[in-house]
CSV table of C-alpha atoms and ligand atoms in Angstrom, one decimal:
chain,number,residue,atom,x,y,z
A,11,UNK,CA,73.8,120.7,69.9
A,12,UNK,CA,77.1,118.8,69.7
A,13,UNK,CA,77.9,120.0,66.8
A,14,UNK,CA,77.5,123.2,66.8
A,15,UNK,CA,79.3,123.0,70.5
A,16,UNK,CA,82.2,121.7,69.0
A,17,UNK,CA,82.0,123.9,65.3
A,18,UNK,CA,81.7,127.0,68.4
A,19,UNK,CA,85.3,125.9,70.3
A,20,UNK,CA,86.9,125.3,66.7
A,21,UNK,CA,86.1,129.0,65.7
A,22,UNK,CA,86.7,130.4,69.1
A,23,UNK,CA,90.3,128.2,68.7
A,24,UNK,CA,90.9,129.6,65.6
A,25,UNK,CA,90.4,133.5,66.9
A,26,UNK,CA,92.8,133.2,69.6
A,27,UNK,CA,95.3,131.1,67.9
A,28,UNK,CA,95.4,133.9,65.1
A,29,UNK,CA,95.2,136.6,67.4
A,30,UNK,CA,98.5,134.9,69.0
A,31,UNK,CA,100.1,134.5,65.3
A,32,UNK,CA,99.4,138.4,65.0
A,33,UNK,CA,100.8,139.1,68.5
A,34,UNK,CA,103.7,137.4,67.8
A,35,UNK,CA,104.2,138.9,63.7
A,36,UNK,CA,104.4,142.2,65.9
A,37,UNK,CA,106.6,142.1,68.1
A,38,UNK,CA,108.6,140.2,65.7
A,39,UNK,CA,108.7,143.4,63.7
A,40,UNK,CA,109.1,145.7,66.5
A,41,UNK,CA,112.9,143.7,67.1
A,42,UNK,CA,113.2,143.7,63.5
A,43,UNK,CA,112.7,148.1,64.0
A,44,UNK,CA,114.6,147.8,66.9
A,45,UNK,CA,117.5,146.2,65.3
A,46,UNK,CA,117.4,148.5,61.8
A,47,UNK,CA,117.5,151.6,64.3
A,48,UNK,CA,120.1,149.9,66.4
A,49,UNK,CA,122.3,149.8,62.7
A,50,UNK,CA,121.6,153.3,61.6
A,51,UNK,CA,123.1,154.6,65.5
A,52,UNK,CA,125.6,152.6,64.9
A,53,UNK,CA,126.4,154.1,61.6
A,54,UNK,CA,125.9,157.6,62.6
A,55,UNK,CA,128.0,157.2,65.6
A,56,UNK,CA,130.8,155.8,63.2
A,57,UNK,CA,130.4,159.0,61.2
A,58,UNK,CA,130.2,161.4,64.0
A,59,UNK,CA,132.6,159.4,67.0
A,60,UNK,CA,130.1,160.9,69.6
A,61,UNK,CA,129.9,157.7,71.8
A,62,UNK,CA,127.7,159.5,74.7
A,63,UNK,CA,124.9,160.3,72.0
A,64,UNK,CA,125.3,156.7,70.9
A,65,UNK,CA,124.1,155.5,74.4
A,66,UNK,CA,121.8,157.7,75.1
A,67,UNK,CA,120.4,157.2,71.8
A,68,UNK,CA,120.2,153.2,72.3
A,69,UNK,CA,118.8,153.9,75.6
A,70,UNK,CA,115.7,155.7,74.1
A,71,UNK,CA,115.7,152.7,71.3
A,72,UNK,CA,115.1,150.3,74.6
A,73,UNK,CA,112.7,152.4,75.6
A,74,UNK,CA,110.7,153.0,72.1
A,75,UNK,CA,110.8,149.1,72.1
A,76,UNK,CA,109.6,148.3,75.8
A,77,UNK,CA,106.5,151.1,75.2
A,78,UNK,CA,105.8,148.6,71.7
A,79,UNK,CA,105.8,145.6,73.1
A,80,UNK,CA,103.9,146.9,76.7
A,81,UNK,CA,101.5,148.2,74.1
A,82,UNK,CA,101.1,144.7,72.1
A,83,UNK,CA,100.9,142.7,75.3
A,84,UNK,CA,97.9,145.4,76.8
A,85,UNK,CA,96.0,145.4,73.3
A,86,UNK,CA,96.0,141.6,72.8
A,87,UNK,CA,95.1,140.9,76.4
A,88,UNK,CA,91.8,143.6,76.5
A,89,UNK,CA,91.0,141.7,73.0
A,90,UNK,CA,91.8,138.6,74.4
A,91,UNK,CA,89.5,139.4,77.4
A,92,UNK,CA,86.5,140.6,75.6
A,93,UNK,CA,86.5,137.9,72.9
A,94,UNK,CA,86.2,135.4,76.2
A,95,UNK,CA,83.5,137.5,78.0
A,96,UNK,CA,81.9,137.6,74.1
A,97,UNK,CA,82.1,134.0,73.6
A,98,UNK,CA,81.0,133.3,76.8
A,99,UNK,CA,78.2,135.4,76.3
A,100,UNK,CA,76.8,134.5,73.3
A,101,UNK,CA,77.4,130.7,74.2
A,102,UNK,CA,75.2,130.9,77.1
A,103,UNK,CA,72.3,133.0,75.3
A,104,UNK,CA,73.0,130.1,72.3
A,105,UNK,CA,72.5,127.5,75.2
A,106,UNK,CA,69.7,129.4,77.1
A,107,UNK,CA,67.7,129.5,73.4
A,108,UNK,CA,68.0,125.9,72.6
A,109,UNK,CA,66.7,125.0,75.9
A,110,UNK,CA,63.6,127.3,75.4
A,111,UNK,CA,62.9,126.3,71.8
A,112,UNK,CA,63.0,122.3,73.6
A,113,UNK,CA,60.5,122.8,75.8
A,114,UNK,CA,58.4,125.2,73.2
A,115,UNK,CA,58.4,122.2,71.0
A,116,UNK,CA,57.3,119.7,74.1
A,117,UNK,CA,54.9,122.9,75.0
A,118,UNK,CA,53.5,122.2,71.3
A,119,UNK,CA,53.4,118.3,71.7
A,120,UNK,CA,51.8,118.1,74.7
A,121,UNK,CA,49.1,121.1,74.1
A,122,UNK,CA,48.2,119.2,70.9
A,123,UNK,CA,47.8,116.3,73.0
A,124,UNK,CA,46.0,117.8,75.8
A,125,UNK,CA,43.6,119.4,73.1
A,126,UNK,CA,42.5,116.6,70.8
A,127,UNK,CA,42.3,113.4,73.5
A,128,UNK,CA,39.7,115.4,76.2
A,129,UNK,CA,37.8,116.7,72.5
A,130,UNK,CA,38.2,112.5,71.0
A,131,UNK,CA,36.8,111.3,74.4
A,132,UNK,CA,33.8,113.9,74.7
A,133,UNK,CA,33.0,113.0,71.3
A,134,UNK,CA,33.5,109.1,71.4
A,135,UNK,CA,30.8,109.6,74.9
A,136,UNK,CA,28.6,111.3,72.8
A,137,UNK,CA,28.5,109.5,69.7
A,138,UNK,CA,27.5,106.4,72.1
A,139,UNK,CA,24.8,108.0,73.7
A,140,UNK,CA,23.8,108.8,70.4
A,141,UNK,CA,24.1,105.5,68.6
A,142,UNK,CA,22.9,103.2,71.6
A,143,UNK,CA,19.7,103.5,74.1
A,144,UNK,CA,21.4,103.3,77.0
A,145,UNK,CA,20.0,102.9,80.5
A,146,UNK,CA,19.2,106.0,82.8
A,147,UNK,CA,22.2,105.2,85.1
A,148,UNK,CA,24.6,104.6,82.3
A,149,UNK,CA,23.6,107.8,80.7
A,150,UNK,CA,24.5,109.5,83.3
A,151,UNK,CA,28.4,108.6,84.1
A,152,UNK,CA,29.0,109.2,79.6
A,153,UNK,CA,27.9,113.0,80.7
A,154,UNK,CA,29.7,113.1,83.6
A,155,UNK,CA,32.3,111.9,81.8
A,156,UNK,CA,31.7,114.6,79.4
A,157,UNK,CA,31.7,117.4,81.7
A,158,UNK,CA,34.8,116.5,83.6
A,159,UNK,CA,36.7,116.4,79.8
A,160,UNK,CA,35.0,119.2,79.2
A,161,UNK,CA,36.5,121.5,83.1
A,162,UNK,CA,39.8,119.9,81.3
A,163,UNK,CA,39.4,121.7,78.0
A,164,UNK,CA,38.6,124.5,80.3
A,165,UNK,CA,41.0,124.5,82.7
A,166,UNK,CA,44.1,124.4,79.8
A,167,UNK,CA,42.3,127.6,78.3
A,168,UNK,CA,42.2,129.7,80.8
A,169,UNK,CA,45.9,128.7,81.7
A,170,UNK,CA,46.8,129.8,78.1
A,171,UNK,CA,44.8,132.2,77.9
A,172,UNK,CA,45.8,133.7,81.7
A,173,UNK,CA,49.5,133.1,81.2
A,174,UNK,CA,49.4,135.4,77.4
A,175,UNK,CA,47.5,138.0,78.6
A,176,UNK,CA,49.9,138.1,81.9
A,177,UNK,CA,52.3,138.2,79.6
A,178,UNK,CA,50.9,140.9,77.3
A,179,UNK,CA,50.2,143.2,80.6
A,180,UNK,CA,46.6,142.8,79.7
A,181,UNK,CA,44.9,141.4,82.5
A,182,UNK,CA,43.6,143.4,85.1
A,183,UNK,CA,43.6,142.3,88.3
A,184,UNK,CA,41.3,143.1,91.2
A,185,UNK,CA,42.5,144.3,94.4
A,186,UNK,CA,39.9,143.5,97.0
A,187,UNK,CA,39.2,142.1,100.4
A,188,UNK,CA,39.3,138.5,99.6
A,189,UNK,CA,37.9,135.3,102.6
A,190,UNK,CA,40.9,133.4,101.6
A,191,UNK,CA,39.3,131.0,103.9
A,192,UNK,CA,36.6,130.5,102.4
A,193,UNK,CA,37.9,130.7,99.0
A,194,UNK,CA,40.2,127.9,100.5
A,195,UNK,CA,36.6,126.3,101.3
A,196,UNK,CA,35.1,126.7,98.4
A,197,UNK,CA,37.9,125.0,96.5
A,198,UNK,CA,38.6,121.9,98.8
A,199,UNK,CA,35.1,121.2,98.9
A,200,UNK,CA,34.4,121.3,95.2
A,201,UNK,CA,37.8,118.6,94.7
A,202,UNK,CA,36.8,116.8,97.9
A,203,UNK,CA,32.9,116.2,95.7
A,204,UNK,CA,34.9,114.7,92.9
A,205,UNK,CA,37.2,112.8,94.5
A,206,UNK,CA,35.5,111.5,97.5
A,207,UNK,CA,38.1,109.3,98.5
A,208,UNK,CA,41.4,111.0,97.7
A,209,UNK,CA,41.3,114.6,99.6
A,210,UNK,CA,41.2,115.2,103.1
A,211,UNK,CA,41.2,118.9,103.9
A,212,UNK,CA,41.9,120.1,107.3
A,213,UNK,CA,41.1,123.6,107.2
A,214,UNK,CA,41.9,125.7,110.4
A,215,UNK,CA,41.8,129.2,109.8
A,216,UNK,CA,38.2,131.4,109.8
A,217,UNK,CA,38.4,134.7,108.2
A,218,UNK,CA,41.8,134.9,106.9
A,219,UNK,CA,41.3,138.0,105.1
A,220,UNK,CA,44.2,139.2,102.3
A,221,UNK,CA,43.7,141.6,99.3
A,222,UNK,CA,44.3,140.4,96.3
A,223,UNK,CA,42.7,139.0,93.1
A,224,UNK,CA,39.7,135.9,93.7
A,225,UNK,CA,39.9,134.3,90.2
A,226,UNK,CA,44.0,134.2,89.9
A,227,UNK,CA,43.9,133.1,93.3
A,228,UNK,CA,41.6,130.1,92.8
A,229,UNK,CA,43.6,129.1,90.0
A,230,UNK,CA,46.6,128.9,91.8
A,231,UNK,CA,45.1,126.6,94.2
A,232,UNK,CA,43.0,124.8,91.3
A,233,UNK,CA,46.8,124.4,89.9
A,234,UNK,CA,48.2,123.0,92.9
A,235,UNK,CA,46.0,120.3,93.8
A,236,UNK,CA,45.2,119.1,90.2
A,237,UNK,CA,48.8,118.6,90.1
A,238,UNK,CA,49.0,117.0,93.8
A,239,UNK,CA,45.9,114.7,92.0
A,240,UNK,CA,47.8,114.2,89.1
A,241,UNK,CA,51.1,113.2,90.1
A,242,UNK,CA,50.3,111.1,92.8
A,243,UNK,CA,47.6,108.1,93.0
A,244,UNK,CA,47.2,108.6,96.5
A,245,UNK,CA,45.2,110.6,98.6
A,246,UNK,CA,46.2,114.2,98.8
A,247,UNK,CA,45.9,116.6,102.1
A,248,UNK,CA,44.9,120.0,102.1
A,249,UNK,CA,45.9,121.9,105.0
A,250,UNK,CA,45.0,126.2,106.0
A,251,UNK,CA,46.5,127.8,108.7
A,252,UNK,CA,47.6,131.4,110.0
A,253,UNK,CA,50.9,132.4,111.3
A,254,UNK,CA,52.5,135.5,112.1
A,255,UNK,CA,50.8,137.5,110.0
A,256,UNK,CA,50.5,135.3,107.4
A,257,UNK,CA,48.1,132.1,105.7
A,258,UNK,CA,49.3,129.3,104.7
A,259,UNK,CA,47.8,126.8,101.9
A,260,UNK,CA,49.5,123.4,101.7
A,261,UNK,CA,48.9,120.8,99.7
A,262,UNK,CA,51.1,117.1,100.5
A,263,UNK,CA,51.1,114.2,98.2
A,264,UNK,CA,52.5,111.0,98.4
A,265,UNK,CA,53.5,110.7,94.7
A,266,UNK,CA,56.7,110.7,92.9
A,267,UNK,CA,57.8,113.6,94.3
A,268,UNK,CA,60.8,116.1,92.8
A,269,UNK,CA,64.6,115.6,92.4
A,270,UNK,CA,66.1,118.2,94.5
A,271,UNK,CA,67.8,119.8,91.1
A,272,UNK,CA,64.3,120.3,89.4
A,273,UNK,CA,62.9,122.3,92.7
A,274,UNK,CA,63.5,125.8,91.1
A,275,UNK,CA,63.0,124.8,87.0
A,276,UNK,CA,59.8,123.9,87.3
A,277,UNK,CA,58.5,127.2,88.0
A,278,UNK,CA,59.9,128.2,85.1
A,279,UNK,CA,57.4,128.7,82.0
A,280,UNK,CA,56.9,125.6,80.1
A,281,UNK,CA,59.1,123.5,81.9
A,282,UNK,CA,57.6,119.7,83.0
A,283,UNK,CA,60.4,117.1,84.4
A,284,UNK,CA,61.3,114.4,81.9
A,285,UNK,CA,61.5,114.0,78.5
A,286,UNK,CA,57.7,114.4,76.6
A,287,UNK,CA,57.6,111.5,74.6
A,288,UNK,CA,57.8,109.3,77.7
A,289,UNK,CA,55.7,111.1,80.2
A,290,UNK,CA,52.6,109.8,81.2
A,291,UNK,CA,50.9,112.6,82.9
A,292,UNK,CA,49.1,115.4,80.9
A,293,UNK,CA,50.2,119.0,81.2
A,294,UNK,CA,51.4,121.8,79.8
A,295,UNK,CA,54.4,123.2,82.4
A,296,UNK,CA,52.2,126.8,82.6
A,297,UNK,CA,50.6,125.4,86.2
A,298,UNK,CA,53.4,126.4,88.6
A,299,UNK,CA,54.7,129.1,86.5
A,300,UNK,CA,51.6,131.0,87.2
A,301,UNK,CA,50.8,130.1,90.6
A,302,UNK,CA,54.7,131.7,91.3
A,303,UNK,CA,53.5,134.7,89.1
A,304,UNK,CA,50.3,134.6,91.0
A,305,UNK,CA,52.2,134.7,94.2
A,306,UNK,CA,54.3,137.3,92.9
A,307,UNK,CA,51.4,140.0,92.2
A,308,UNK,CA,49.8,139.2,96.1
A,309,UNK,CA,53.3,139.5,97.6
A,310,UNK,CA,52.7,135.9,98.5
A,311,UNK,CA,55.6,133.4,98.1
A,312,UNK,CA,54.8,129.4,97.1
A,313,UNK,CA,57.7,126.3,98.3
A,314,UNK,CA,57.8,123.1,97.7
A,315,UNK,CA,59.8,120.4,99.8
A,316,UNK,CA,59.6,116.6,100.0
A,317,UNK,CA,57.1,115.2,102.0
A,318,UNK,CA,58.1,112.0,104.3
A,319,UNK,CA,58.6,109.3,103.8
A,320,UNK,CA,57.5,110.0,99.6
A,321,UNK,CA,55.7,112.8,97.8
A,322,UNK,CA,56.4,116.5,97.9
A,323,UNK,CA,54.5,119.8,99.9
A,324,UNK,CA,53.7,122.5,98.0
A,325,UNK,CA,52.8,125.4,100.3
A,326,UNK,CA,51.5,128.9,99.5
A,327,UNK,CA,51.8,131.8,102.1
A,328,UNK,CA,50.3,135.4,101.6
A,329,UNK,CA,50.1,138.0,103.8
A,330,UNK,CA,47.1,138.6,105.9
A,331,UNK,CA,45.4,141.8,105.4
A,332,UNK,CA,43.2,141.4,108.5
A,333,UNK,CA,42.9,138.6,110.9
B,21,ADP,P1,51.8,120.8,83.8
B,21,ADP,O1,51.4,120.1,85.8
B,21,ADP,O2,51.0,120.7,83.3
B,21,ADP,O3,53.2,119.9,83.5
B,21,ADP,P2,52.9,122.5,85.5
B,21,ADP,O4,54.1,123.9,85.8
B,21,ADP,O5,52.0,122.6,87.2
B,21,ADP,O6,52.8,122.1,85.0
B,21,ADP,O7,54.4,121.5,87.0
B,21,ADP,C1,55.9,121.5,86.2
B,21,ADP,C2,55.9,119.8,86.5
B,21,ADP,O8,56.6,119.8,87.6
B,21,ADP,C3,55.5,118.7,86.3
B,21,ADP,O9,55.4,118.8,84.7
B,21,ADP,C4,55.8,118.0,86.7
B,21,ADP,O10,56.9,117.1,86.7
B,21,ADP,C5,56.2,118.8,88.2
B,21,ADP,N1,55.1,118.7,89.0
B,21,ADP,C6,54.4,119.4,89.9
B,21,ADP,N2,54.0,119.1,90.5
B,21,ADP,C7,53.9,117.9,91.4
B,21,ADP,C8,53.9,117.3,92.2
B,21,ADP,N3,53.0,117.8,93.2
B,21,ADP,N4,54.8,115.6,91.9
B,21,ADP,C9,55.6,115.4,91.2
B,21,ADP,N5,55.9,116.2,90.5
B,21,ADP,C10,55.1,117.5,90.4
């Protein structure tokens, strides 16, 4: 990247230097034309002896010279401006494509890991079940682990499929009346059953009805809760309430939090904070991107802020269809 930036800057400097050199040469040529024409005029005057004509000729020559100068200056500065604008456009798109390709290679790394590790875990659990004659409790444990890994694979595949369908315009969303309170209760209950010691649900709003696609909204709620559980090891709070004809779904965690500089970037496709090689938490950088898209489709909003004393608060707000 640094090598290309240096090469690019050198090339740009060369083009500018060449342009200035050509400008200098043109001006020099114009001066010589002026001197030559002046000489011709003087020779003519010596022959004819009309000094009034010489004066008028000299004024015209000076006028021509200054017009040439303005033309060179005008055209030169236009070229320079075009070069600068073009260079800025090329440089920003180059940087953007470099960033995207880095994010995509990060995505490939994490997806490969995300796909391989649940498969490996399931294989190991099933081999243990096959090989040993385990007691009922241990068997149950291994089966539950397999189901958990299969759920993870399922979530990952749905996110990836959903992302590509949404981008290709193939996902046909359903616009129906949804009891958002009931949907939030179901999702929160499901997580409370899976993580009894970590979920604190405080779902106040009853009968908060919105218009939208149930599957999409369910995915948005899942993504926020999954993240809170993944990026923190403390209890996660889920709140639901209505205010000003909107329903709010809030997920608060006490994890590491998100730096202010990354708070907008995390909603970009494939964006993950930090470096893939040193990251411990699994993921693909698609969850928040999709959640934001889902909110856009439902005329809703997603926001993130710091939790106190630690962690983050993610909040979805959706307009009520009827309360
Ligand atoms: P993924 O979790 O699959 O990496 P997301 O799009 O859901 O992708 O999140 C993007 C990034 O935002 C994550 O990689 C993580 O760095 C950061 N992030 C999301 N939620 C939280 C959270 N609750 N606490 C801290 N960081 C978070």
